[in-house]
Coordinates of C-alpha atoms and ligand atoms in Angstrom, one line a residue:
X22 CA -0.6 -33.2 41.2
X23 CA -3.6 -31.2 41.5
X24 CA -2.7 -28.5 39.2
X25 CA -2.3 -31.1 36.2
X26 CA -6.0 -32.4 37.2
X27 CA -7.3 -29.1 37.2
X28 CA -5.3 -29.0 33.8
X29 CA -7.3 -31.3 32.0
X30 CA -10.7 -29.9 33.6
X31 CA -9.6 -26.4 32.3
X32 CA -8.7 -27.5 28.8
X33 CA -11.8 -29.2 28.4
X34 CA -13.7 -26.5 29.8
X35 CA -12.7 -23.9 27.7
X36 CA -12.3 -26.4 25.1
X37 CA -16.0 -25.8 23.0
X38 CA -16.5 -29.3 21.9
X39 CA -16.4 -32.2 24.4
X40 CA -13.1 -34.4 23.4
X41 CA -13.8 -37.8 22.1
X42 CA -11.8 -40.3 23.5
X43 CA -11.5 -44.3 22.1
X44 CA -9.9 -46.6 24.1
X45 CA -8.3 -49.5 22.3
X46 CA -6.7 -52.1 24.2
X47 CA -8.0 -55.8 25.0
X48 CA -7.2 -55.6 28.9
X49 CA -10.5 -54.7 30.8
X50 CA -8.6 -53.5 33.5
X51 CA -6.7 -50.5 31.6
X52 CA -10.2 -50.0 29.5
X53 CA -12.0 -49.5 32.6
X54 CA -9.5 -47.4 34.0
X55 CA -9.0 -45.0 31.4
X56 CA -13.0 -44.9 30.6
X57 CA -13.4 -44.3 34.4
X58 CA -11.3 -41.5 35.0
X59 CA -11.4 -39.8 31.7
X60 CA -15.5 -39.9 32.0
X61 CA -14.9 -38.1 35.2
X62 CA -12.5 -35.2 33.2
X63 CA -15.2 -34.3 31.0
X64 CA -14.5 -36.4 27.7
X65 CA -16.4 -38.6 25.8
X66 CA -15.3 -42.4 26.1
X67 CA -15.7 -45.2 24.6
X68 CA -14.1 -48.6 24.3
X69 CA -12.8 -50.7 21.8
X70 CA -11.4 -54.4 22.7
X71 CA -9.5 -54.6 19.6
X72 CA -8.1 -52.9 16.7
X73 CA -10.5 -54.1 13.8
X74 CA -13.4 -53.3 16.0
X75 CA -11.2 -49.7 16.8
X76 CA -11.1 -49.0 13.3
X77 CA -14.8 -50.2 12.4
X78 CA -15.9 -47.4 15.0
X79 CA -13.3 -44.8 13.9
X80 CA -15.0 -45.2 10.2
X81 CA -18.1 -44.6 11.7
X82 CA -17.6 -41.6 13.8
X83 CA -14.9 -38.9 14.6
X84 CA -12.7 -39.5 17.6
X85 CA -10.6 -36.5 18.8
X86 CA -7.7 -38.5 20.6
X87 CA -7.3 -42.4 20.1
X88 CA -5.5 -44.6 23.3
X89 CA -3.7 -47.5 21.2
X90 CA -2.5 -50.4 22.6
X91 CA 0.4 -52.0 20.4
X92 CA 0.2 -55.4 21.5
X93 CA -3.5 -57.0 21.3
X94 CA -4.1 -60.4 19.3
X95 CA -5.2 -60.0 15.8
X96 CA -4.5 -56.7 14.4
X97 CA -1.2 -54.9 15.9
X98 CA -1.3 -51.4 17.4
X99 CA 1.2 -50.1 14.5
X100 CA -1.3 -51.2 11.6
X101 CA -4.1 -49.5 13.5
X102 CA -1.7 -46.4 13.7
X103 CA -1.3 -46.4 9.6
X104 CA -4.4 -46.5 8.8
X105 CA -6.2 -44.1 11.3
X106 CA -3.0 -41.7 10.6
X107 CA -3.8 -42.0 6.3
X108 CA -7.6 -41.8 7.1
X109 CA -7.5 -39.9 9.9
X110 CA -5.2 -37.2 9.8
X111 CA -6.8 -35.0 12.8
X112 CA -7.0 -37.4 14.9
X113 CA -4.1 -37.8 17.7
X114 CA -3.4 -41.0 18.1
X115 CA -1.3 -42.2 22.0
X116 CA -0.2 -45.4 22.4
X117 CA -0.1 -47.6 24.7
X118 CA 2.8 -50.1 25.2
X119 CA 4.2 -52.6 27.9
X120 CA 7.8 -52.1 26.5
X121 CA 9.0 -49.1 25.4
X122 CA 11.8 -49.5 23.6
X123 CA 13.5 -46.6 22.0
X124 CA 13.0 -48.7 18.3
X125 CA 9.2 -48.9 19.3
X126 CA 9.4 -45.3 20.0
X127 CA 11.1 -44.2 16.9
X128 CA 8.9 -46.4 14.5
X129 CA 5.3 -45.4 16.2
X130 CA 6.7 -41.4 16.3
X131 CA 7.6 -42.2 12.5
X132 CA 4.0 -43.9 11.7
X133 CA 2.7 -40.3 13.4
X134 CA 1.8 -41.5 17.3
X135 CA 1.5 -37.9 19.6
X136 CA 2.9 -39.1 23.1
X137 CA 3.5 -42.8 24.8
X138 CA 2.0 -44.5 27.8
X139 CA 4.0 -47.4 29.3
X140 CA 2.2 -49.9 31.3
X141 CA 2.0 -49.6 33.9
X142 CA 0.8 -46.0 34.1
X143 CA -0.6 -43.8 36.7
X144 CA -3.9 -41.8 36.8
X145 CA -1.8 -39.2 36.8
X146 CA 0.2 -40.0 34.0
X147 CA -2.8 -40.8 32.2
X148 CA -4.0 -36.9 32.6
X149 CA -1.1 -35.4 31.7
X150 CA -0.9 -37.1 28.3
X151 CA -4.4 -36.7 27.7
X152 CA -4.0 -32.8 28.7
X153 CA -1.1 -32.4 26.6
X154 CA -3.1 -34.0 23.5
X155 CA -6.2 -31.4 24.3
X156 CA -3.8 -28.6 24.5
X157 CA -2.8 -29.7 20.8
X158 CA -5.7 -30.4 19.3
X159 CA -6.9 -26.8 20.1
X160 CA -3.9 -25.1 19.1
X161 CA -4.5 -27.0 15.6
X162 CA -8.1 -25.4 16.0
X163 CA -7.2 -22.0 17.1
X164 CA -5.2 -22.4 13.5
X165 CA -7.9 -23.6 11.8
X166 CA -10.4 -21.5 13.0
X167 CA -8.4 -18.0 12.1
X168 CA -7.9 -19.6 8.9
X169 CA -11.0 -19.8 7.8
X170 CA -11.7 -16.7 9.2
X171 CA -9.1 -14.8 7.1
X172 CA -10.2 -16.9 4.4
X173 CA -14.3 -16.1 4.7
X174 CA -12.9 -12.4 5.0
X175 CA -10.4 -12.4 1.9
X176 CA -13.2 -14.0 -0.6
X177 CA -15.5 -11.6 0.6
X178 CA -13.6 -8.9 0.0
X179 CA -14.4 -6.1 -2.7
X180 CA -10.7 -5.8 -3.5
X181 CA -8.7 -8.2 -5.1
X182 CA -5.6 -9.8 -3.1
X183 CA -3.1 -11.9 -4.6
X184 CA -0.2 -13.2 -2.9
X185 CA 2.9 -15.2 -4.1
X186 CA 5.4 -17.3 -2.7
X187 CA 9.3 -15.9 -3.8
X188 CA 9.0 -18.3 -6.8
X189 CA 6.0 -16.2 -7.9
X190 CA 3.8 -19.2 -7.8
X191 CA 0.3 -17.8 -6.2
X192 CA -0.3 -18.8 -3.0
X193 CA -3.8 -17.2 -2.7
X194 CA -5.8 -15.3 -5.3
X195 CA -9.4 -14.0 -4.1
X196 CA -12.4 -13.9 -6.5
X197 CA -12.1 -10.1 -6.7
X198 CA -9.1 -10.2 -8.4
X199 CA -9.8 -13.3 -10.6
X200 CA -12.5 -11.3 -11.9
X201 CA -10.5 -7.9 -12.1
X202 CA -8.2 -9.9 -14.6
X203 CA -11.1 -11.9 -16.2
X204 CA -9.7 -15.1 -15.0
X205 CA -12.8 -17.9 -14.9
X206 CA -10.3 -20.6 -13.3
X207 CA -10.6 -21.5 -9.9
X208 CA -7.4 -23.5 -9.6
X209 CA -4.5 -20.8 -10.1
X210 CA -2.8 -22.0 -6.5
X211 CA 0.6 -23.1 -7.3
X212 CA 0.4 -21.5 -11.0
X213 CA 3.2 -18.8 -11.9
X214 CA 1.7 -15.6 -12.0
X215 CA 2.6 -14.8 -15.3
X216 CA 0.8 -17.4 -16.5
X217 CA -2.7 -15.6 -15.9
X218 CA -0.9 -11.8 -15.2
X219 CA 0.2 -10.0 -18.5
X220 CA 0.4 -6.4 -17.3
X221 CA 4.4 -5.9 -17.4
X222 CA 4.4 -3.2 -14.8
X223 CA 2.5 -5.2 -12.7
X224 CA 4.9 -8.5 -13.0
X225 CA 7.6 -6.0 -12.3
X226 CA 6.4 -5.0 -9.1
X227 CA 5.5 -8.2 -7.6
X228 CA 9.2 -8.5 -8.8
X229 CA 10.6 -6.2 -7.3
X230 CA 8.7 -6.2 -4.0
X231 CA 10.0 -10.2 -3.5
X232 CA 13.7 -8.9 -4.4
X233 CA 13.7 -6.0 -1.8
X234 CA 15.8 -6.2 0.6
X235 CA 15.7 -6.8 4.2
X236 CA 16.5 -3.8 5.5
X237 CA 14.0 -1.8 3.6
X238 CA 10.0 -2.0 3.4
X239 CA 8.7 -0.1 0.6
X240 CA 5.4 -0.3 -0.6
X241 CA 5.2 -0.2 -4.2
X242 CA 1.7 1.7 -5.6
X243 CA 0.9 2.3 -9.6
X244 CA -2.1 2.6 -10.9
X245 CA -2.6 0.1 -14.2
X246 CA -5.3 -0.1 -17.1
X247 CA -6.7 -3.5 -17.9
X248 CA -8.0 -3.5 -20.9
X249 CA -10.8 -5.4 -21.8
X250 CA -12.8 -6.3 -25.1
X251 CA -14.7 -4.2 -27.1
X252 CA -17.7 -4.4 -25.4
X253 CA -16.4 -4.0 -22.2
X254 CA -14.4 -0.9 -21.0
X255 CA -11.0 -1.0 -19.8
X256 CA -11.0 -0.9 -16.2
X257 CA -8.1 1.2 -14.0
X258 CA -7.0 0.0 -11.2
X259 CA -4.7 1.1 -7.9
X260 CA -2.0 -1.5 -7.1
X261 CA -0.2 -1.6 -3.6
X262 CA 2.5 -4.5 -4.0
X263 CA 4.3 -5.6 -0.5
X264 CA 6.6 -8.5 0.7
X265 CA 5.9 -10.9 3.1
X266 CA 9.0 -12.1 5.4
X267 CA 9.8 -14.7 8.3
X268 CA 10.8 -14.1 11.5
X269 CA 14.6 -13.7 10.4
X270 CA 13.4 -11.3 7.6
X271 CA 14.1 -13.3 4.4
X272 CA 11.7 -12.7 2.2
X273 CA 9.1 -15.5 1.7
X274 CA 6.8 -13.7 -0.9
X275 CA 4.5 -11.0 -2.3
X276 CA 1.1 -9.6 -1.2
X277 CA -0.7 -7.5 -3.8
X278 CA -3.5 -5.5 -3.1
X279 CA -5.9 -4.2 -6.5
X280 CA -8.0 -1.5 -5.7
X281 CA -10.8 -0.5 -8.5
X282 CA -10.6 2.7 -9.2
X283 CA -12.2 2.8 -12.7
X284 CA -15.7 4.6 -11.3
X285 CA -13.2 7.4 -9.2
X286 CA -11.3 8.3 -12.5
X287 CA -14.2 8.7 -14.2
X288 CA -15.5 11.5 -12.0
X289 CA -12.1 12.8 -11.7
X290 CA -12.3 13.2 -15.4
X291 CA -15.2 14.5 -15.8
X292 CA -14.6 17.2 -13.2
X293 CA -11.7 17.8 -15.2
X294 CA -13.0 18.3 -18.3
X295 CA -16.1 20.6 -16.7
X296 CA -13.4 22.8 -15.4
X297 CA -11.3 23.0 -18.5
X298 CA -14.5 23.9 -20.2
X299 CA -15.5 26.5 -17.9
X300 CA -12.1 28.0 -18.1
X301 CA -12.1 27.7 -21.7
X302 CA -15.2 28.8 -21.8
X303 CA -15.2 32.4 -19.7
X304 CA -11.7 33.4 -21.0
X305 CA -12.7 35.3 -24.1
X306 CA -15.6 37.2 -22.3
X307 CA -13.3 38.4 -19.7
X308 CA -10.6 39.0 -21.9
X309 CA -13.6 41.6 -23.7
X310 CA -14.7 43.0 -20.9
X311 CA -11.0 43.8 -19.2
X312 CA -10.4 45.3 -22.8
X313 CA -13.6 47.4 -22.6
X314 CA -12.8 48.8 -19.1
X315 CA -9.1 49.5 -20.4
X316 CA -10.7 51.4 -22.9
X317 CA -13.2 53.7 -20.7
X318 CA -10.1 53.9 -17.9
X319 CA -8.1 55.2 -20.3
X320 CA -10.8 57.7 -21.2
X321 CA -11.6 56.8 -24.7
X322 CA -15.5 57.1 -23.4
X323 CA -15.1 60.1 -21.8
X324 CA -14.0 62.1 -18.8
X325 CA -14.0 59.9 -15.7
X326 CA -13.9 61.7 -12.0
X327 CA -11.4 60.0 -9.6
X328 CA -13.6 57.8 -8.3
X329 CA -15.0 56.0 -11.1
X330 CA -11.6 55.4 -12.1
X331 CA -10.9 53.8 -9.0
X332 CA -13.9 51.3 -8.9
X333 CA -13.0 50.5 -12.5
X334 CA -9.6 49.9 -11.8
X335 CA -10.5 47.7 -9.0
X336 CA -13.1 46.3 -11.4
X337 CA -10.1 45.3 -13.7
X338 CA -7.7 44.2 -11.6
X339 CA -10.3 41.5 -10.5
X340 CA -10.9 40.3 -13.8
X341 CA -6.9 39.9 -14.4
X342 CA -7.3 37.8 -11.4
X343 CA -9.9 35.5 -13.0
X344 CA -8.1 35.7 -16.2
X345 CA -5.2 34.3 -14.5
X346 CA -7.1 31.5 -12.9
X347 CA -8.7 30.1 -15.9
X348 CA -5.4 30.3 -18.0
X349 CA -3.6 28.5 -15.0
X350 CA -6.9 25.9 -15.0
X351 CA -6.3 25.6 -18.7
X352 CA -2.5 25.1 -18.1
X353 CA -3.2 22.3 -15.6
X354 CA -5.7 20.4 -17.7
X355 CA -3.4 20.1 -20.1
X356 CA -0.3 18.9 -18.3
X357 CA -2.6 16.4 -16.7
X358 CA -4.0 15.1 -20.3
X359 CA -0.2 14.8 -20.5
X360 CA -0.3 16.7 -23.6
X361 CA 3.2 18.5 -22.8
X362 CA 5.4 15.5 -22.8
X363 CA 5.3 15.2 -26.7
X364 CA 7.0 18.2 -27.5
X365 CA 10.4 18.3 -26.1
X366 CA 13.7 19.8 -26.8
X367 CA 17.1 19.9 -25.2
X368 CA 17.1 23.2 -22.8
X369 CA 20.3 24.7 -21.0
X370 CA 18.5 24.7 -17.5
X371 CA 21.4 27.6 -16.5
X372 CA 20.6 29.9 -19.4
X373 CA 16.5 29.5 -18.6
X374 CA 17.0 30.0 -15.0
X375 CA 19.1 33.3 -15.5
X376 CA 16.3 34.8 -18.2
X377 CA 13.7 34.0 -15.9
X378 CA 15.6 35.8 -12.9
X379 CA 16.1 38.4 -15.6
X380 CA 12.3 38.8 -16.7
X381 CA 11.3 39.3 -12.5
X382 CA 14.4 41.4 -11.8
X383 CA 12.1 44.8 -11.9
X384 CA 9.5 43.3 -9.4
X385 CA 12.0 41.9 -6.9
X386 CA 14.0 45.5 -7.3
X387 CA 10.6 47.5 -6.4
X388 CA 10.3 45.2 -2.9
X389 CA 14.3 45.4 -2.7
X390 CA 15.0 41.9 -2.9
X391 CA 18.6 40.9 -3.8
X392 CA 17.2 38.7 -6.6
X393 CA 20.5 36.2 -7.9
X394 CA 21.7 33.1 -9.7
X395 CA 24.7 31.1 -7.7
X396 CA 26.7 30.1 -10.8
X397 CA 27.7 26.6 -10.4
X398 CA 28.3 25.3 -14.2
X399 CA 28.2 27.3 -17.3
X400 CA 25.7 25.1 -19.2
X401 CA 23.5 21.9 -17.8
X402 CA 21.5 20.3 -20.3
X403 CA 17.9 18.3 -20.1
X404 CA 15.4 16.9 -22.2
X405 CA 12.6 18.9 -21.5
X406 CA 9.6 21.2 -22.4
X407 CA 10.4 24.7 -22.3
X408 CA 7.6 26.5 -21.8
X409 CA 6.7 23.8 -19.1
X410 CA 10.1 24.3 -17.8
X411 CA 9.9 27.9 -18.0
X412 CA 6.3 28.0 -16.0
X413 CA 8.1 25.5 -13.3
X414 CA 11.0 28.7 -12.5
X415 CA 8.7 31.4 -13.3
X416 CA 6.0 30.5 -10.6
X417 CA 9.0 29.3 -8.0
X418 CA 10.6 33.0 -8.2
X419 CA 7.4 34.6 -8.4
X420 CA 6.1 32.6 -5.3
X421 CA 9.8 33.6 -3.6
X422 CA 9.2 37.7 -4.5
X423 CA 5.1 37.9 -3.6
X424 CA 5.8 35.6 -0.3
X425 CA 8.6 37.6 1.1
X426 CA 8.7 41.4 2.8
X427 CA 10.6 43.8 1.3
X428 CA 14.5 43.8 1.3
X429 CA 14.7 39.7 1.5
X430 CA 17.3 37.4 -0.7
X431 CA 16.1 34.9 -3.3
X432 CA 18.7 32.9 -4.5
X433 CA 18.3 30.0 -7.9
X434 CA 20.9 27.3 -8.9
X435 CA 21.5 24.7 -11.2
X436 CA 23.9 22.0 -10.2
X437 CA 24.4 18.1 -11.8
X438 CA 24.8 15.4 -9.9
X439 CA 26.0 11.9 -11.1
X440 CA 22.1 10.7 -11.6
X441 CA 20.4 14.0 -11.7
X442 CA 20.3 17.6 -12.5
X443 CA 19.2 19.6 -9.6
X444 CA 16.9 23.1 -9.5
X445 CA 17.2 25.3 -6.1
X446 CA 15.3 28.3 -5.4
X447 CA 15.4 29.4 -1.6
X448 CA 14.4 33.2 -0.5
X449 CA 14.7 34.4 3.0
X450 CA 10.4 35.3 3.2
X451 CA 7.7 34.5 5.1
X452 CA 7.9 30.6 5.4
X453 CA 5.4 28.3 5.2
X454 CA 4.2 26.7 8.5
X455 CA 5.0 22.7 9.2
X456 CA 1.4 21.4 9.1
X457 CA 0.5 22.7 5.9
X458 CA 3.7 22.1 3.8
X459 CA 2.2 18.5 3.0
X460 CA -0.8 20.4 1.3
X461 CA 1.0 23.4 -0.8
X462 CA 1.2 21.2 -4.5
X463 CA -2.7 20.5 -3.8
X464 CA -4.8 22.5 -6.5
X465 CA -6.5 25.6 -4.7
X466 CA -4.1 24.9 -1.5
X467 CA -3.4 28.7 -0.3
X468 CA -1.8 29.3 3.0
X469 CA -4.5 31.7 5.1
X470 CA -3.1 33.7 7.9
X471 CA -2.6 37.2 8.6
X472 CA 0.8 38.2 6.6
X473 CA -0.5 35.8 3.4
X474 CA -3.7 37.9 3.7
X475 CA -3.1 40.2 1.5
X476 CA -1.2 38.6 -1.3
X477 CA -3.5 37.6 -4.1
X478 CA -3.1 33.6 -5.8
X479 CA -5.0 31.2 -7.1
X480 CA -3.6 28.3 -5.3
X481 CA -2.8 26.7 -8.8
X482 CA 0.6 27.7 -9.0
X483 CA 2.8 25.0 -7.1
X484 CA 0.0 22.3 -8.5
X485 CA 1.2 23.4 -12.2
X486 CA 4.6 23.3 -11.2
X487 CA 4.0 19.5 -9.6
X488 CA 2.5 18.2 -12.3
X489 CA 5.1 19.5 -15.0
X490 CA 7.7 17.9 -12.5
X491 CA 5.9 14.7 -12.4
X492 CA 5.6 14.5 -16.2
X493 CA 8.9 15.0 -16.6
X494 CA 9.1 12.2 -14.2
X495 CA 11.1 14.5 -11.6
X496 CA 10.5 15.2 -8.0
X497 CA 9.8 18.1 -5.9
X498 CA 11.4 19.0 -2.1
X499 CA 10.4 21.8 -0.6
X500 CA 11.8 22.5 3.3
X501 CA 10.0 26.0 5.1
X502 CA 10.3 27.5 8.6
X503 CA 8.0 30.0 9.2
X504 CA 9.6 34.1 9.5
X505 CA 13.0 32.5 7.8
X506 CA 12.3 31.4 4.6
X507 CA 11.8 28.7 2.0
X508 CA 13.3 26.4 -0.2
X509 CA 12.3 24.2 -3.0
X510 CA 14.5 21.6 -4.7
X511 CA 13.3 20.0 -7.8
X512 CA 15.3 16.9 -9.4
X513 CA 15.2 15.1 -13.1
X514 CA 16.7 11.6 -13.5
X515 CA 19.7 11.9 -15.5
X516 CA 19.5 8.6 -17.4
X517 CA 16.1 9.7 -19.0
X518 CA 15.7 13.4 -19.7
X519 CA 19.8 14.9 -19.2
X520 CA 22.1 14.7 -22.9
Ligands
LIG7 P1 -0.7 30.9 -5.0 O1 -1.3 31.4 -6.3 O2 -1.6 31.0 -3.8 O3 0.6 31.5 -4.8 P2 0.7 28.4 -5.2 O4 0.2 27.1 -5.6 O5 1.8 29.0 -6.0 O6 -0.5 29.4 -5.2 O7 1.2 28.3 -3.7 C1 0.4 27.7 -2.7 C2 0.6 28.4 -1.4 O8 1.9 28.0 -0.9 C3 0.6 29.8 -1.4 O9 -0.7 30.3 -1.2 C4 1.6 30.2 -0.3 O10 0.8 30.3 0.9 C5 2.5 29.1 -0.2 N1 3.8 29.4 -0.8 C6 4.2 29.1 -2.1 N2 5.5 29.5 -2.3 C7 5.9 30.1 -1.2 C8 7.1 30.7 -0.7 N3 8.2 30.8 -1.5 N4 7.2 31.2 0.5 C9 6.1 31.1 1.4 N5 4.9 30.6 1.0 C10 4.8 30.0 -0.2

């Protein structure tokens, strides 16, 4: 008995509004009672002898739980009930009744009562009900409350969120992303998405992220242009697209997430285009100068002691270096520009593979590495840019020979699969160690320890190759372990780019 007391007390102590209570019943004795002992609980009470004077003071002021008789003279109980319930909608409404019957019970449940009191009740009936309704009524604000918070957060947000129900009708669309698609309306709730969304790609993977399927959660990411008037520039834009599910994981929606990235792209680009220049730029005067050393090294200037040839051969193979690194620059600006994907031509991957292995069979014979081709198929074809493709082998067996000690095994192969054709190159070298494999396609990324010392690189190489793989809208595995060797495995989607 105590414990519910203390119930009530508690709830209305941590409660952080004081509950109004209105009593509405014509007996004194049960408005008394009830004003008595909830007074003493902590609420607010007040009393109301009948139910036109009830609802006169419900218009006037808010009441958080209503006690309702059912039978008084005049107005009944259950017209009371409508209207406070149509009016009223917060408020919980419990009535009280001399006979409860189950009909009575249905019909006041159906009109929207919370709980039942039958006359006569005890004190301690009265508190349980009147904790039970407290209990409620703060769940309903706990909800509330978090709602507006998430709300309050998602309008204030920078980033634009939209999300969908599995209809594609938007549930929620935050001024960010009403402005990121230049939409003035306020009321899109309940609209189809495509109604304000044009951007294919981007109907395709809110599509695709309400159609996945429950035993998978991918996020799906793609940047998209939007492109706006003549006056304004277009603006890009990183999309993360995931679904929303219930607790037995069918899928309820979509939740898209648009990330401005117009102002990042722009420095990209322009950091881009300084290094292209630079490159393009300081490629002819080291080309000079590495022909004007060539020239005095070979003694066309005149007799040169040992040393001076040494400091100038030094001198020149430096420059090579930096040759290489603005050609390999160069390269990389332009797969990026996506330049290379307008020429292509149909390529026998098997013969470019084996005149590649033939073109670095010298170098791999002076470290003694058993440089081969697996044969697998005579020919496999792909749509493709040679020279592209024949930078993508070149640097992969070049990378095999420098990165492995003398006397290793570097293996190539070709195979086709059902829905791809498949490029392998695996040597037996040096390895590449587990925490920095994520990092070896970034531009510049160079392995540093005491074995890679030595080996000179620009850290461009595997970037190139990356970006020729992506163009071609292929991917690229690579699998290491340090002191036994490394293998990369590169794969092109049959259906666009194999004949
Ligand atoms: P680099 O010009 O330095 O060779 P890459 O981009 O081709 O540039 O390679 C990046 C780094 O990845 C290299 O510096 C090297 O540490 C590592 N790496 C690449 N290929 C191999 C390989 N076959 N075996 C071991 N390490 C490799």
């Amino acid at each position: 008995m105590n414990n519910s007391k203390d119930s009530i007390k508690d709830s209305v102590k941590d409660i952080f509004f004081k509950p109004r209570v209105l009593v509405v019943d014509d007996e004194v004795r049960i408005q008394n009672a009830c004003q008595r002992l909830l007074a003493e609980e902590g609420c607010d009470v007040e009393v109301a002898e009948n139910g036109a004077k009830g609802l006169e003071m419900i218009k006037k002021q808010h009441f958080d739980i209503i006690l309702l008789d059912l039978m008084m003279p005049g107005m009944s109980g259950l017209e009371v009930l409508k209207d406070v319930k149509s009016h009223h909608p917060d408020t919980v409404v419990i009535i009280i009744t001399g006979y409860a019957t189950l009909e009575h019970s249905i019909e006041t449940m159906k009109k929207g009562a919370f709980d039942f009191l039958s006359k006569p009740f005890s004190p301690q009936e009265l508190r349980l009900v009147i904790g039970k309704a407290i209990e409620f009524i703060r769940t309903l604000q706990d909800i509330a409350t978090e709602k507006s918070r998430m709300r309050v957060m998602i309008n204030t947000l920078t980033d634009g969120v939209l999300t969908t129900d599995n209809q594609k009708r938007i549930a929620l669309a935050n001024p960010a992303f009403l402005k990121m698609i230049g939409c003035r309306k306020t009321s899109v709730i309940g609209h189809k998405v495509s109604e304000f969304i044009t951007n294919s790609r981007l109907l395709d993977m809110i599509d695709q992220a309400i159609n996945e399927p429950a035993d998978t959660f991918a996020e799906i990411t793609d940047e998209i242009t939007i492109p706006f008037s003549k006056e304004k520039d277009d603006i890009i834009i990183g999309v993360r697209c995931i679904p929303f599910r219930d607790r037995l994981n069918r899928n309820l929606g979509s939740v898209t997430l648009f990330h401005d990235i117009t102002a990042l792209k722009k420095i990209d680009q322009l950091k881009s285009d300084f290094v292209s220049m630079v490159a393009h730029e300081i490629k002819s005067p080291l080309n000079s100068i590495l022909m004007q050393i060539d020239v005095v090294l070979a003694g066309l200037a005149g007799e040169l002691t040992e040393k001076q040839k040494e400091i100038l051969q030094k001198s020149s193979n430096r420059i090579k270096s930096l040759t290489k690194l603005s050609t390999e620059l160069l390269d990389l600006s332009k797969i990026e520009s996506g330049l290379i994907n307008q020429e292509r031509e149909e390529l026998d991957l098997v013969e470019l593979t084996k005149s590649q292995i033939a073109f670095y069979r010298d170098q791999a014979d002076a470290k003694s590495i058993h440089l081969t081709i697996k044969e697998t198929k005579k020919e496999i074809w792909m749509m493709g840019n040679r020279l592209n493709m024949e930078e993508v082998m070149s640097n992969l067996i070049s990378n095999a020979i420098r990165y492995s000690p003398n006397g290793g095994k570097i293996t190539a192969w070709v195979d086709e699969k059902t829905d791809c054709v498949k490029i392998t190159v695996s040597d037996t070298g040096l390895g590449i160690p587990q925490n920095e494999l994520e990092h070896i396609f970034d531009k510049f990324f160079r392995v540093k320890n005491e074995k890679t010392r030595h080996i000179n690189g620009t850290g461009l190489g595997l970037a190139i190759v990356k970006s020729i793989v992506d163009a071609h809208h292929g991917t690229i595995e690579v699998k290491s372990e340090v002191n036994k060797g490394t293998i990369f495995f590169i794969y092109f989607p049959k259906s666009e780019y194999t004949i």
